[in-house]
Coordinates of C-alpha atoms and ligand atoms in Angstrom, one line a residue:
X1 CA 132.1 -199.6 -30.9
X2 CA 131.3 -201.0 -27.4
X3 CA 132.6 -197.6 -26.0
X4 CA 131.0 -195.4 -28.2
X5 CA 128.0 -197.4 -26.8
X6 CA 128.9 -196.4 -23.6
X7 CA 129.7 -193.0 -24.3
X8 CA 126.4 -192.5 -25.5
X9 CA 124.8 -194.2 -22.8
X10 CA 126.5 -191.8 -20.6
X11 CA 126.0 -188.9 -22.3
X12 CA 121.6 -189.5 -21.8
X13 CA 121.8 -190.1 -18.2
X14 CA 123.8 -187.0 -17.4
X15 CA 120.7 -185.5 -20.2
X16 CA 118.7 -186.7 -17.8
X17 CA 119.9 -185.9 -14.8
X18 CA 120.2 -182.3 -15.6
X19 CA 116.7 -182.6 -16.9
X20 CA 115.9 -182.8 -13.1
X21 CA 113.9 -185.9 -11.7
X22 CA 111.6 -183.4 -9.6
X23 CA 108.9 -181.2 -10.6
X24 CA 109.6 -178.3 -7.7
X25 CA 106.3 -176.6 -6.8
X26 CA 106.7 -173.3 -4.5
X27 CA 104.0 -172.6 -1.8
X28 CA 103.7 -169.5 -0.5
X29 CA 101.6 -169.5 2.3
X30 CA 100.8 -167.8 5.7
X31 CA 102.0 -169.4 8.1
X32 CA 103.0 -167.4 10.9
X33 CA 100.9 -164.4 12.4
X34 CA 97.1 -164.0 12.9
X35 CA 96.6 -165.6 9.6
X36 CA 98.4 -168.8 10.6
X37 CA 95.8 -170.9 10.3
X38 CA 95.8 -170.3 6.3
X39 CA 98.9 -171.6 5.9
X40 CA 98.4 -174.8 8.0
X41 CA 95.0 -175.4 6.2
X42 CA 96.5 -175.1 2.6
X43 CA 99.8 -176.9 3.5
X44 CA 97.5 -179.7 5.1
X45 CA 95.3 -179.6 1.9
X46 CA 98.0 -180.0 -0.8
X47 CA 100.3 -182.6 1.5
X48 CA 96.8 -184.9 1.7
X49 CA 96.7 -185.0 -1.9
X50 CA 100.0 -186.3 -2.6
X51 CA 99.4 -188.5 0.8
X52 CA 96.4 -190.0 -1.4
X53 CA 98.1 -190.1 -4.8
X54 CA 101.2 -191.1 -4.3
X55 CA 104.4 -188.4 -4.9
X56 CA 105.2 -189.8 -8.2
X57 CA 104.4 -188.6 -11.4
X58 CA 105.4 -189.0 -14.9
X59 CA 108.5 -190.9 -13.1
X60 CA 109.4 -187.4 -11.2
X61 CA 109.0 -186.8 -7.6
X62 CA 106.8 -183.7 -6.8
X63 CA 108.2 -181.6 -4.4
X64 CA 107.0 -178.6 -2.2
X65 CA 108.8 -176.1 -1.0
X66 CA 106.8 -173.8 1.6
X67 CA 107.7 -170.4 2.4
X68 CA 106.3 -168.1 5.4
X69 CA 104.6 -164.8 4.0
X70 CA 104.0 -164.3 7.5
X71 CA 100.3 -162.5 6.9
X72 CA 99.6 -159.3 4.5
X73 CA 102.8 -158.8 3.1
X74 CA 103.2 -158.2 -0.3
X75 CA 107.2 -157.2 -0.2
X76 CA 107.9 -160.5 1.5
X77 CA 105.5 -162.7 -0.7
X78 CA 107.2 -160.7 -4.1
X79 CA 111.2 -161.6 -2.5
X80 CA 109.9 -165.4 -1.5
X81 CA 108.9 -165.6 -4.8
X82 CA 111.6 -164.2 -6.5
X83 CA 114.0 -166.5 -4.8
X84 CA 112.0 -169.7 -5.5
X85 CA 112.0 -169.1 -9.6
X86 CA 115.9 -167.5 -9.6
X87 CA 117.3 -170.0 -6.8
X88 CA 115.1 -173.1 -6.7
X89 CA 113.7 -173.0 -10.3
X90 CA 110.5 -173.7 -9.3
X91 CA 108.1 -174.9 -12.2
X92 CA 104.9 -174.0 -10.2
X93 CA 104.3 -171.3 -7.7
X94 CA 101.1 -171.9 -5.5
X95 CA 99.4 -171.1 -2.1
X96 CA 98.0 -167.6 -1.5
X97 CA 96.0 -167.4 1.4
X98 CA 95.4 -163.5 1.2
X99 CA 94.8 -161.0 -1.9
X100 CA 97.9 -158.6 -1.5
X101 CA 100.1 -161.5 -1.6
X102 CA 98.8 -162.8 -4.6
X103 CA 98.6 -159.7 -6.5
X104 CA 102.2 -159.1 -5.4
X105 CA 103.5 -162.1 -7.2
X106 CA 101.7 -161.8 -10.5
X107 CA 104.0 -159.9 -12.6
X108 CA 106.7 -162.7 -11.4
X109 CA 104.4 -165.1 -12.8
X110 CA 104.4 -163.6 -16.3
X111 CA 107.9 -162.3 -16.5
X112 CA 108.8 -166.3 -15.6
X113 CA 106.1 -167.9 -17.5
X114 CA 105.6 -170.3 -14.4
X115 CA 102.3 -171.2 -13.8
X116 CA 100.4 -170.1 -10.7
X117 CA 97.9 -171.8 -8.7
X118 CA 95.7 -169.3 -6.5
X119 CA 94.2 -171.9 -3.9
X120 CA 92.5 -169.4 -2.1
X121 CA 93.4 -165.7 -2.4
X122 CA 89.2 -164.7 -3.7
X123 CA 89.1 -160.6 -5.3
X124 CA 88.2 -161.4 -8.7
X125 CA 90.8 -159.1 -10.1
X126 CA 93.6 -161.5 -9.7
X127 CA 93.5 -163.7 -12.9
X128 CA 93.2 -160.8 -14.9
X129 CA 96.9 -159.7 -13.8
X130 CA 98.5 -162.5 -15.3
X131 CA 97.9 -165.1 -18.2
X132 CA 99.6 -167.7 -15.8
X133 CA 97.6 -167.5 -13.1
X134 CA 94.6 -169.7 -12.9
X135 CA 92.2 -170.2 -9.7
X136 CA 91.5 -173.5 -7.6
X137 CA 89.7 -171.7 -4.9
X138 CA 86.7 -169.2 -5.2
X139 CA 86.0 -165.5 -5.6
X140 CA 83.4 -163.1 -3.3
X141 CA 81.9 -162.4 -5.8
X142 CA 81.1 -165.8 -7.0
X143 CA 79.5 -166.5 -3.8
X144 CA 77.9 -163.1 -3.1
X145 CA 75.8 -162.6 -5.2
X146 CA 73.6 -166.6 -4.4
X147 CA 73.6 -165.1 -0.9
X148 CA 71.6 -161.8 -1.9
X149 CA 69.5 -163.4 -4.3
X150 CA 68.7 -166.0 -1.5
X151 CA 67.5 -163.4 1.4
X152 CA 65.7 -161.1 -1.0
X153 CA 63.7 -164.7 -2.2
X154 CA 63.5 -165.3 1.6
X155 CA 61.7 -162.3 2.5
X156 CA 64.6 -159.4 3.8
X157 CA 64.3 -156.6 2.0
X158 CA 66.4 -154.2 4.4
X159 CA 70.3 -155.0 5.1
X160 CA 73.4 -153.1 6.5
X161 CA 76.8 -154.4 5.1
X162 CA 79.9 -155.1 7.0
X163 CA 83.0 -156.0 4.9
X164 CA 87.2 -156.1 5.3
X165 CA 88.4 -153.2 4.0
X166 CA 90.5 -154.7 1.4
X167 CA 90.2 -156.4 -2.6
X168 CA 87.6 -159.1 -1.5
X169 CA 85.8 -157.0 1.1
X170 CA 85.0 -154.5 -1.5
X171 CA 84.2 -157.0 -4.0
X172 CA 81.7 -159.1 -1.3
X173 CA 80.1 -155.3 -0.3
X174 CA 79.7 -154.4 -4.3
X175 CA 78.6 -157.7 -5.0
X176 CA 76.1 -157.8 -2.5
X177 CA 74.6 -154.5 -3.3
X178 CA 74.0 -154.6 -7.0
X179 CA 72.7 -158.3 -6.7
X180 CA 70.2 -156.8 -4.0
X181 CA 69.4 -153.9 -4.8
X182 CA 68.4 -154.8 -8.9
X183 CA 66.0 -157.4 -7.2
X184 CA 64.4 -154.5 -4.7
X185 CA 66.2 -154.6 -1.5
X186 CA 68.3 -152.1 0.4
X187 CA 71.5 -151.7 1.7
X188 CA 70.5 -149.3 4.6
X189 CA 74.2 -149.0 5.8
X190 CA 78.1 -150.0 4.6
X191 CA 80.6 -150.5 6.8
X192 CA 84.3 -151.3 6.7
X193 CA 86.3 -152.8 9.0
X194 CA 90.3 -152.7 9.2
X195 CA 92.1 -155.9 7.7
X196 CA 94.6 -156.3 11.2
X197 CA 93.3 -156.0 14.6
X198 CA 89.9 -154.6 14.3
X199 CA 88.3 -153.9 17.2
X200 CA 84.4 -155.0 16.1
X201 CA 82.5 -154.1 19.1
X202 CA 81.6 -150.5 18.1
X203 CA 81.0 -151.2 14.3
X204 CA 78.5 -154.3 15.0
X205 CA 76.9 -151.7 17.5
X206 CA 76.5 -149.2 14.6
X207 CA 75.0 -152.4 12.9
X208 CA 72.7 -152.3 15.8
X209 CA 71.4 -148.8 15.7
X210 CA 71.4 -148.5 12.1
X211 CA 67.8 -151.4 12.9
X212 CA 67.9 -153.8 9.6
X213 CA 66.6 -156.9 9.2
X214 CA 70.3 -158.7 8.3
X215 CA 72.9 -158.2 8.5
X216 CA 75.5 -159.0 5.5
X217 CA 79.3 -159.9 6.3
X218 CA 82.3 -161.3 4.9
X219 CA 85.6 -160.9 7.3
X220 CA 88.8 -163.4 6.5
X221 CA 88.4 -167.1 7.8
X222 CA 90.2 -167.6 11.2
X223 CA 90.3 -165.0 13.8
X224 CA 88.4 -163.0 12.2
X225 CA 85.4 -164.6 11.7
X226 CA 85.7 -165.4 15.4
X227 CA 86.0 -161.9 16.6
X228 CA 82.7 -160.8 14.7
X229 CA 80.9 -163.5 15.6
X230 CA 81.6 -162.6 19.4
X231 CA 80.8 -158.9 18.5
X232 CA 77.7 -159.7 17.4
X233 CA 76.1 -162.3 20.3
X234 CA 77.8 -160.1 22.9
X235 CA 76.2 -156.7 21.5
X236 CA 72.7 -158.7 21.2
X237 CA 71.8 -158.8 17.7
X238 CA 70.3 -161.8 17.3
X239 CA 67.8 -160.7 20.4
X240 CA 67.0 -157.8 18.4
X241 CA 66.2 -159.7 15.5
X242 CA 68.6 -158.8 13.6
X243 CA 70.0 -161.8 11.5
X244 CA 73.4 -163.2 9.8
X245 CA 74.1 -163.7 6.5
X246 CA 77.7 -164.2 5.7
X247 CA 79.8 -165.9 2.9
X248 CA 81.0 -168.9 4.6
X249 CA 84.4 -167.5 5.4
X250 CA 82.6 -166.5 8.8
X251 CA 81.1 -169.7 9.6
X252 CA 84.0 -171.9 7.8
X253 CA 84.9 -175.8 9.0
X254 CA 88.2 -174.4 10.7
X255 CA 86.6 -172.1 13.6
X256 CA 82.8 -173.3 13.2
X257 CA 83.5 -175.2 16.9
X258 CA 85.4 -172.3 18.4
X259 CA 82.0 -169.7 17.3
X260 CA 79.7 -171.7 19.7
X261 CA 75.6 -172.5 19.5
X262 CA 75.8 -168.7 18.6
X263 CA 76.7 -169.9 15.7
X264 CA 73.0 -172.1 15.2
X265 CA 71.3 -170.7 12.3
X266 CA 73.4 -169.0 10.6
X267 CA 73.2 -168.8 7.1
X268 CA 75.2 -168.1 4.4
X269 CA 76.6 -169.4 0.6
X270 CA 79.8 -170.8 -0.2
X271 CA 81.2 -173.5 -2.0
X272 CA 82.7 -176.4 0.4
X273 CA 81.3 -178.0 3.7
X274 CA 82.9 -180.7 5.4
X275 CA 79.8 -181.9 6.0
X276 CA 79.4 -182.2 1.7
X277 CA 78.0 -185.8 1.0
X278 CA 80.1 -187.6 -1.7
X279 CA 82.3 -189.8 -2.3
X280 CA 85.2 -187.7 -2.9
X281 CA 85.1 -185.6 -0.1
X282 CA 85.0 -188.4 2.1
X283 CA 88.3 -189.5 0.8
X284 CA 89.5 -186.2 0.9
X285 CA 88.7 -186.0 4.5
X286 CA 90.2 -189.3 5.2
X287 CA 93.9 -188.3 3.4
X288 CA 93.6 -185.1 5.8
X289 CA 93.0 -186.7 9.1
X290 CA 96.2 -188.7 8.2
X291 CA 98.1 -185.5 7.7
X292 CA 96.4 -183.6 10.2
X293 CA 93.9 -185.6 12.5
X294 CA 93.6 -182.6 14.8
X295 CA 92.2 -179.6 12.7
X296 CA 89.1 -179.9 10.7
X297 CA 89.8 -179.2 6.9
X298 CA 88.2 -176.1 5.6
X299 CA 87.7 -174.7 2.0
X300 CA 91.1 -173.8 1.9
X301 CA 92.7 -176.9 2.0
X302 CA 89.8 -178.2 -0.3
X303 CA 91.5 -174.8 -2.7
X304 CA 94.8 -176.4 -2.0
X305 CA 94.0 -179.9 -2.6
X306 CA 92.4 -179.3 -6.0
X307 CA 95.4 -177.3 -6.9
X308 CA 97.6 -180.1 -6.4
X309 CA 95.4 -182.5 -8.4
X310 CA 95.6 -179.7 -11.4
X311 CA 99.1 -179.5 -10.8
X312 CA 99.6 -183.4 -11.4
X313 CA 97.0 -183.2 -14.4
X314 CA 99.9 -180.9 -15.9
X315 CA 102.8 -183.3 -15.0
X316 CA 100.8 -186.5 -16.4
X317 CA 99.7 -184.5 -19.6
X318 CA 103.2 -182.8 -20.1
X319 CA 104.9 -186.1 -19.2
X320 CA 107.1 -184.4 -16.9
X321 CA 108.9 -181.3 -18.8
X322 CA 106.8 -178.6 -18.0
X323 CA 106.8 -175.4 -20.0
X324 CA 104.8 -172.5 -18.7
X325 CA 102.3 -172.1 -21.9
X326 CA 101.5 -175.5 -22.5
X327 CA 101.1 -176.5 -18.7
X328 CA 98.6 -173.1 -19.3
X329 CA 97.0 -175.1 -22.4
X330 CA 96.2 -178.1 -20.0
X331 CA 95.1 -176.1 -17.4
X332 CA 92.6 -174.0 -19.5
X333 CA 89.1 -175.8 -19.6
X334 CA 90.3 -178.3 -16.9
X335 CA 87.5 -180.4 -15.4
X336 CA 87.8 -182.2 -11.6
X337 CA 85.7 -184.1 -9.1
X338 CA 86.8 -181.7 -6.7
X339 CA 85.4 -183.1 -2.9
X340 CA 82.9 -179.8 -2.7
X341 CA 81.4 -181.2 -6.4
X342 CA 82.2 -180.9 -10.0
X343 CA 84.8 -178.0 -11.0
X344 CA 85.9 -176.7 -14.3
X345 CA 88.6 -173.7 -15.0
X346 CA 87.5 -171.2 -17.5
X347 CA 89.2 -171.5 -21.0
X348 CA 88.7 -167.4 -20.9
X349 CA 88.9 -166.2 -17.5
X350 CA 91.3 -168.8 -15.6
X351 CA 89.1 -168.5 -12.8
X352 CA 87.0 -171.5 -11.2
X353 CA 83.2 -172.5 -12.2
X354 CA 81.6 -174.3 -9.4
X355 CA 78.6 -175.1 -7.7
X356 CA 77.8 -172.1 -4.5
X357 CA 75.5 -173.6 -1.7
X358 CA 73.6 -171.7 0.8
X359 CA 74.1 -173.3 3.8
X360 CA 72.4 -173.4 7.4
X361 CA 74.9 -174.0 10.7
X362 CA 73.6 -177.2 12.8
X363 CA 74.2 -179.7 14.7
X364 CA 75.4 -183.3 13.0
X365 CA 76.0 -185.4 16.0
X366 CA 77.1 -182.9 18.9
X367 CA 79.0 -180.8 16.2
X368 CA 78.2 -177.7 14.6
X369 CA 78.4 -178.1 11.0
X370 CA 77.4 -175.8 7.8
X371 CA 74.5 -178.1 6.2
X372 CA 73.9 -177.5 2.6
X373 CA 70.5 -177.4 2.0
X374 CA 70.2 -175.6 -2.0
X375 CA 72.7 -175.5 -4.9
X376 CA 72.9 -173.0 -7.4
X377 CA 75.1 -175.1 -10.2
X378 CA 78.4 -173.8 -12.0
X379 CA 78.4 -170.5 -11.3
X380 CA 80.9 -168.3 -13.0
X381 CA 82.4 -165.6 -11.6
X382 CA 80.6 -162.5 -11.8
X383 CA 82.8 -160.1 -11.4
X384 CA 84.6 -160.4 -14.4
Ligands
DHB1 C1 90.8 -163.9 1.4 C2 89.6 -164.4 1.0 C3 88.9 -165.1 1.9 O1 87.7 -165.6 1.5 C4 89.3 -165.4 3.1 O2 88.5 -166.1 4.0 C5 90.5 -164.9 3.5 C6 91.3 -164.2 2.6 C7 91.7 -163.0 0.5 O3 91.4 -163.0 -0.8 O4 92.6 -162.3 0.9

């Protein structure tokens, strides 16, 4: 008796063993390249919340495993991806910094049945390409549309359009029109610019010529952002009257010190600031400056943070064994105190409802910080 005991004692721990004591999540973010940056502000992002909570849950350990897309690359993203479901059984992928990556991985997603966490990558397309991806981040078009809606209120009626030329530039420059245009505006000019290595100077001087009274921009956080922002003091728009609205991609936390008192003024919509008054994102900013106390957190490792906290809603809720349709059951409908506000993910859509601010760039003591200053509250994604 005593050893069939033991023999059945046995028997569940090995059970259990195999049943794995970690809960393996696979981040696939940039983190090499020009887009660098969104790799070290999602890691930084998802490492403070589990630097905050604890890497316990449900009595399994949460793992990451981070892999290098190394910038636009959706053959390496769709291999990295391949290789973290076949070799290290992941039970989450996440991350996504850029569009073509995401979009890469989604039939992976669905073939798998693992659940995928977009904490940044913004076209609106992307939840519609697979029932198990849902968002954390944002989309353009979410916060597009507040930014017309906001000049035409404010008196431009005239604006030229400068955009990536990729998934969320066109959805920003589409966005941007119909929102404008159905209230009376006009978009007086449309350019593109190239995803890698655009040279801005000429385009912003088109900008220039073309004589509007704003001009409209989204261009990828980072580098980017810098290099139009430099375009655009050193060709002398503002001196010609001409002014900014972006989404707050260009004037984002990360490279806000790096634009300069150019930067003063600017306005645009978006839905995190580090300079957001709550409780929660003053926590949040605390858990980062443990991880990282040399960057300044931007939205993305707000996307990336929140991802990790609906990641650990799963685990708690599943208590541990996590099966790709019910973790999408949890997920569906989930509510957070995220630390930009309240944020729910749509039962129908997957994608994020959240509150979009319009923002002005000032000064909070010596700093240059994007200070909200209006809300527009849950705001679904138009574009779908
Ligand atoms: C993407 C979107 C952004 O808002 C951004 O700043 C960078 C990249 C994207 O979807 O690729």
């Amino acid at each position: 008796m005593k050893k069939l005991i033991l023999l059945a004692v046995f028997a569940l721990a090995s059970v259990q063993s195999w049943a794995a004591d970690t809960i393996k999540v696979g981040l696939l973010v940039e983190m090499t390249g020009t887009f660098a940056d969104f790799g070290l502000q999602i890691t930084n992002g998802a490492k403070a919340y589990m630097k905050q909570h604890g890497d316990t849950v449900a009595g399994k350990k949460i793992e990451l495993i981070i892999k290098d897309t190394t910038g636009p690359a959706p053959d390496v993203a769709k291999r990295l991806a391949q290789e973290l479901v076949v070799k290290d059984k992941v039970d989450f992928l996440a991350g996504f910094g850029l569009t073509p990556n995401a979009l890469a991985v989604a039939p992976i997603a669905t073939e798998a049945k693992i659940p995928t966490i977009i904490m940044n990558a913004a076209t609106s397309v992307i939840t519609a390409k697979s029932p198990y991806i849902v968002r954390t981040s944002f989309t353009l078009a979410q916060v597009t549309e507040p930014m017309a809606q906001w000049a035409y209120r404010n008196g431009v009626r005239k604006v030229f359009t400068v955009v990536a030329d990729y998934g969320p530039g066109h959805d920003a420059e589409d966005t941007f029109k119909k929102a404008f245009t159905k209230m009376g505006g006009q978009v007086v000019g449309e350019l593109r610019v190239p995803l890698t290595n655009p040279e801005f100077g000429p385009f912003v001087q088109r900008v220039k010529d073309g004589k509007p009274e704003a001009v409209f921009v989204f261009v990828p956080a980072g580098e980017m952002a810098v290099g139009f922002m430099k375009a655009y003091n050193e060709r002398g728009l503002a001196k010609a009257g001409i002014k900014l609205l972006s989404t707050g991609d260009v004037t984002e936390d990360g490279v806000i010190e790096a634009l300069g008192d150019n930067a003063l003024g600017v306005i645009s919509t978006h839905q995190y600031s580090a300079a957001h008054v709550s409780p929660e994102n003053k926590a949040f900013l605390a858990a980062y400056s443990q991880i990282d106390p040399k960057t300044r957190p931007n939205f993305m490792a707000v996307g990336a943070y929140d991802g990790m906290a609906a990641i650990y809603e799963v685990v708690r809720q599943l208590k541990g064994n996590i099966d790709g349709d019910k973790a999408m059951q949890v997920l569906k409908g989930m509510k957070l105190l995220s630390p930009r506000g309240p944020i729910q993910i749509d039962p129908e859509t997957r994608d994020i409802v959240q509150n979009v601010y319009v923002r002005e760039v000032k000064k909070v003591n010596g700093k240059l910080y994007n200070v909200e200053f209006e809300t527009i509250n849950a705001v679904k994604d138009p574009g779908k």
